[in-house]
């Protein structure tokens, strides 16, 4: 009897869990890895025990525990590796640091990458001050740690999360200084139109707006410029909208402009990535089922697309069906067809939301020379623009080499998209020509004292 | 916001994070720069530090003071040093009893 | 659409050697064209360790290394830019008595080439550099050696060469080359054709391939030195560190990152792609933490590899071709060419224009592998 093919799923959020369930049902015993100690990804991240919050709109406190008990039901049919951080992929081997801090590697026959996304940022003056956090950070602090990121929080950016986060904070009893959106009223109309196909999401959006209105939260739309005030910590947020300039005193700013899929592992696996026209972000080239350009490598969820968190579970299941098809195991055509239809519908919703909350290109274009764009290395926009001019450089990895932008601890996750677009504008080249920062192992910081789990017979 | 009050005493800045509502979990004792501090079971080290202090100090040779940014292990802004020599990413590290965090210690050895 | 260009000299390879050659030719008002397959300095020149040292080299390289060291000292003026060269000294460490004896022998021989090294026993080592770990038998310190930033060097040389009139064309891999009565005719990517009287082969790992296109057999294998870098740490390690034998080499830059090297990654010469190997990186780290124990507290944030050409005797091939008139070679630097490159450029310009160089290239000639010997590796 031939051994089962080794299927490895990286990321145990909604996409990874759905894939694991499907593959387990097919008898494959997949390996499921996540760097957190519990499943859930970001949105359903495990709450600390004993947190007592009032009901928050759009937050079902039972959803995460439900997912975790789903995992328990699967435990005897999968290999679950919590607190396991994948840091490198070499051919069809991956390296991961386990809970003991030791590093080990495993080969794989099929790899499904479900590594999720993080907030997309536009650097503004003062954004590196203590007290400025991402919208995602505000959510994690609130829901999983029962904390507010400040006493009076300004919410700024664009996207549904901006309103959801602000409304949840109001419901939790926080003081919200302002909700400032770079999108406009016209964009909101597009949102409503697009969301008519999803009553639940539309209803949630309207509920959030009602909560903000009832609390008297100031709302600003069509924001064209921002600056965070303060010397050694946040003291206020300056907002320009049209000709109006208003300062909102606050001690924290939560900022975010949509999401950036985490594609570092896919990059190391050698899959093809391409710039997506609306967002300008480099995304893996996928077929409808989640197959990448690399045979044996699949991707699903927020780590691969901009289709939205609700689609993640469906994508995970669809990719699992693709794995089964490709392994010539019993698959389920009807289910695949249904998933494809649902995913198309979600893609349409995601496009509507992207039209409703467009990425603020103007805000990004007007980053002034003195503003730091690389937090880790302290590199300013002006330094990058100078290097483009001085060396006639128009390729993003070259600009990284010349300015150190993207060389810091976060390896360009935060500044990468901004850098590429800044270089494109400064050099007059297209996004495709400018390229993207190449992922390099380790994709997470590797402690120098890390030992190999198989140290006894370690030979390089 | 001045850091000294009328008597010229150095005012300690308020902790960055604000706990909301009740937390019915066990308290966990730890230290920051050898001073006693308290958190709760289930806190990340970042939550524990920033509910006691206004920032995480500086990291390595960069003098910029940090206070967390993404809180999900992406931005790498929240690495802190422990007295046992380990460096850990505060937002993805669980608070453990007796942890000794060094925010202001002089870097004699790394 | 075909573009046809002509120049006195065509340099194949826009790495540090190619761009330094172009600069020196341009400074003597000799028009040259540089053809680079990707971006200047995109291969080994841009991703190497960055050591600038004479210490430890095979003696045949010392005349060239000596000239190079003088150039590094005035590089800022030469290229009108800062390659971040610092004479931090180079410290070579011995793990046992035999290695220490080897260091002493080398120091004695190198003295006649003008290289001054100080031999230290374990106590003096510990006193001077307290962060060194135990178990070392001693070391050799060359105070005038140092380090620079390889990411900046080639772009700065390319810019300087262009300012002096050299024509450097990127994204133009050479597809074919043939001898013609007036010299050489090359076909490159993008429909570019170049004619030149003189051809300089500065094609790095692709050097033997280019020579073979003209019927000259020169040996070379492709290697991929494995590199790592840490997060920024408070600045403590001043000298550029290496071992007496094969092993880890490491240096710290003023902004705090520590750069490590040692061992190999993997390289595919066909595609020009190379990547580091985590197993190699872990082994390098283990050794580095024995040499500098405090490094155990650091974290590594990036690894990489570069494609390098290596010759059977680990010495570069520099000089006029043994079989093809008008062809000059400068490749095969076997992992330690960065420091030499500025001088190699000056020497090649002399060879091309004057027929000889003031710097001894004994032991580095292409003919040392046998003239046109078939099947040599």
Short mmCIF file of C-alpha atoms in Angstrom, two decimals, chain A residues 35-37 42 45 48-53 117-119 121 127-128 130-134 136-137 140-142 145-151 172 174 232-235 251-252 255 262 375-376 409-410 413-414 444-445 449, chain B residues 1-3 13-25 41-45 47-48 51 54-55 59-62 64-77 79 84-87 89 91-92 94:
data_model
loop_
_atom_site.label_atom_id
_atom_site.label_comp_id
_atom_site.label_asym_id
_atom_site.label_seq_id
_atom_site.Cartn_x
_atom_site.Cartn_y
_atom_site.Cartn_z
CA UNK A 35 2.22 30.11 14.29
CA UNK A 36 -0.51 30.80 16.83
CA UNK A 37 -1.30 28.31 19.60
CA UNK A 42 -6.84 37.05 12.64
CA UNK A 45 -8.29 34.85 16.90
CA UNK A 48 -7.88 35.83 26.31
CA UNK A 49 -9.94 34.20 29.04
CA UNK A 50 -12.31 36.20 31.18
CA UNK A 51 -12.84 39.18 28.89
CA UNK A 52 -16.26 40.73 29.42
CA UNK A 53 -17.33 43.11 26.69
CA UNK A 117 -3.27 39.41 5.08
CA UNK A 118 -2.28 42.50 7.01
CA UNK A 119 -3.36 46.14 6.87
CA UNK A 121 -0.76 51.59 5.04
CA UNK A 127 2.71 57.82 11.69
CA UNK A 128 5.64 56.33 13.58
CA UNK A 130 3.72 55.82 19.86
CA UNK A 131 -0.05 55.64 19.74
CA UNK A 132 -0.44 55.07 16.01
CA UNK A 133 -1.59 51.53 15.25
CA UNK A 134 -3.26 49.74 12.37
CA UNK A 136 -6.27 45.46 12.60
CA UNK A 137 -4.29 46.20 15.74
CA UNK A 140 -6.97 42.62 18.10
CA UNK A 141 -6.54 44.77 21.18
CA UNK A 142 -10.31 45.13 21.59
CA UNK A 145 -7.22 41.39 24.77
CA UNK A 146 -10.17 43.44 25.98
CA UNK A 147 -8.21 46.68 25.63
CA UNK A 148 -8.56 49.96 23.81
CA UNK A 149 -5.46 51.28 22.10
CA UNK A 150 -6.00 54.69 23.70
CA UNK A 151 -8.37 56.86 25.69
CA UNK A 172 -17.48 48.82 23.91
CA UNK A 174 -14.61 53.86 23.98
CA UNK A 232 6.93 61.79 21.56
CA UNK A 233 3.38 60.41 21.38
CA UNK A 234 0.12 61.06 19.61
CA UNK A 235 -1.70 64.20 20.71
CA UNK A 251 -4.11 59.95 22.08
CA UNK A 252 -4.33 57.12 19.56
CA UNK A 255 -5.15 53.67 10.48
CA UNK A 262 1.00 37.92 2.71
CA UNK A 375 9.60 52.31 9.68
CA UNK A 376 12.24 49.67 10.33
CA UNK A 409 12.99 43.44 10.41
CA UNK A 410 9.59 43.41 8.71
CA UNK A 413 5.80 43.93 4.44
CA UNK A 414 4.66 47.40 5.52
CA UNK A 444 10.03 35.63 10.11
CA UNK A 445 13.01 36.64 12.29
CA UNK A 449 20.57 30.42 18.81
CA UNK B 1 1.34 67.35 27.13
CA UNK B 2 4.16 68.28 29.55
CA UNK B 3 5.93 65.56 31.39
CA UNK B 13 3.00 59.07 31.26
CA UNK B 14 -0.22 57.08 31.44
CA UNK B 15 -0.15 53.49 30.23
CA UNK B 16 -0.84 53.23 26.52
CA UNK B 17 -3.52 50.54 26.56
CA UNK B 18 -6.78 50.85 28.48
CA UNK B 19 -8.48 47.75 29.83
CA UNK B 20 -12.20 47.69 29.07
CA UNK B 21 -14.74 46.19 31.39
CA UNK B 22 -14.03 43.51 33.94
CA UNK B 23 -11.48 40.78 33.40
CA UNK B 24 -12.32 37.66 35.32
CA UNK B 25 -8.99 35.90 34.93
CA UNK B 41 -3.71 35.32 32.33
CA UNK B 42 -4.11 35.38 28.55
CA UNK B 43 -2.41 38.75 28.10
CA UNK B 44 0.19 39.02 25.41
CA UNK B 45 3.45 40.44 26.74
CA UNK B 47 -0.68 44.02 26.51
CA UNK B 48 0.94 43.40 29.87
CA UNK B 51 -1.18 48.41 30.41
CA UNK B 54 3.28 54.14 27.82
CA UNK B 55 5.75 52.53 25.41
CA UNK B 59 15.15 48.60 20.16
CA UNK B 60 18.80 48.05 19.33
CA UNK B 61 20.60 51.20 18.24
CA UNK B 62 17.46 52.94 16.92
CA UNK B 64 12.81 55.75 18.35
CA UNK B 65 10.45 54.68 21.14
CA UNK B 66 7.89 52.09 20.10
CA UNK B 67 4.43 51.20 21.34
CA UNK B 68 3.31 48.44 18.99
CA UNK B 69 1.82 48.97 15.55
CA UNK B 70 0.19 45.93 13.97
CA UNK B 71 -0.21 43.75 17.07
CA UNK B 72 -0.14 40.62 14.89
CA UNK B 73 3.51 39.83 14.39
CA UNK B 74 3.95 41.56 11.04
CA UNK B 75 5.65 44.89 11.66
CA UNK B 76 8.33 43.57 14.07
CA UNK B 77 8.10 46.80 16.02
CA UNK B 79 10.63 43.11 20.09
CA UNK B 84 17.35 35.98 30.76
CA UNK B 85 18.84 37.28 27.52
CA UNK B 86 15.99 36.29 25.21
CA UNK B 87 14.53 38.75 22.75
CA UNK B 89 8.18 39.68 19.92
CA UNK B 91 2.60 40.85 20.60
CA UNK B 92 2.96 37.13 19.85
CA UNK B 94 2.16 35.10 26.10
#
